[in-house]
Amino acid sequence: MISIGKPEIGKELLSHLGLPEDFPLYADPENAVYNDLDLNRGLDTLFFKPATPFAFLDRFTKKDGMKELNEVLGKWNKAFYIPPKQDQGFIQGGTFIFDGENTVFAHYDESVAAHATVERVTELAFETVDAKIGATVLN
């Protein structure tokens, strides 16, 4: 996982989220990776795109759609991290799976709450690993 911020704040974040200290979190204080991936940015992408209300509508209407959001918000209510540069707060994230130099999956968050689904990303990650090692995950 890559996040904008300073390494010392990344360590605090891991602790706050209850993740182990050796969790692979990479701090990107200059947002170099975000720039190279050309992630969406700007105040308009945060709040004023049609994707924002549709993303929340999807969460409100699907089974357990708010459960994940409530879990995340429940952890963030006691944490407030200010990015090193003011404009970094307006950069949307994304989800990517790489296999060496090949991009297996790319999802650019169009707006707030418009994330890739964890289920699909996990499925693709396992498929990528399975193809590399010639194995099949048994359910």
Steps between C-alpha positions, in 0.01 A plus 500: 500500500627847414376811677582866477680609812812478708642165618455587869130574439472170311617317812236682706237409239587130516469507878173693486347254252620202703727374224831327576816711492635294210192568283628613159414871511711737295495871576505738203553851644553655157209304340740378229308175444169684491644737240648217291167317504323827410235454768195727500535815704329826583213626710253420222593129510447489874147630519357631175505204262185295439698191602504616864126478573473184289781337699320582825166387354662167415622467859158593642308254285715186491499242777756592766611791281527735795667242724839548335467878497396507866798281592737736319341814643500344846877465480555848357295687759800524731760554228563810301806509280597809306694429180844662460369727221160669504396388149567133586170490688322530164664201329274201449643155545483192291553127506758327285637151455832467325675189380853622444468783250155386382187660638252225584235732643461877522218684671517877532265623773277741311382674815447452873380147582535381138745222580570164339328213676719307740354172373596564138848626586566201725375261233729652235799502735456130577453420130822686420697315768343166405597550134858577603545193717268269311274441798130519564346635818242260638195658659 
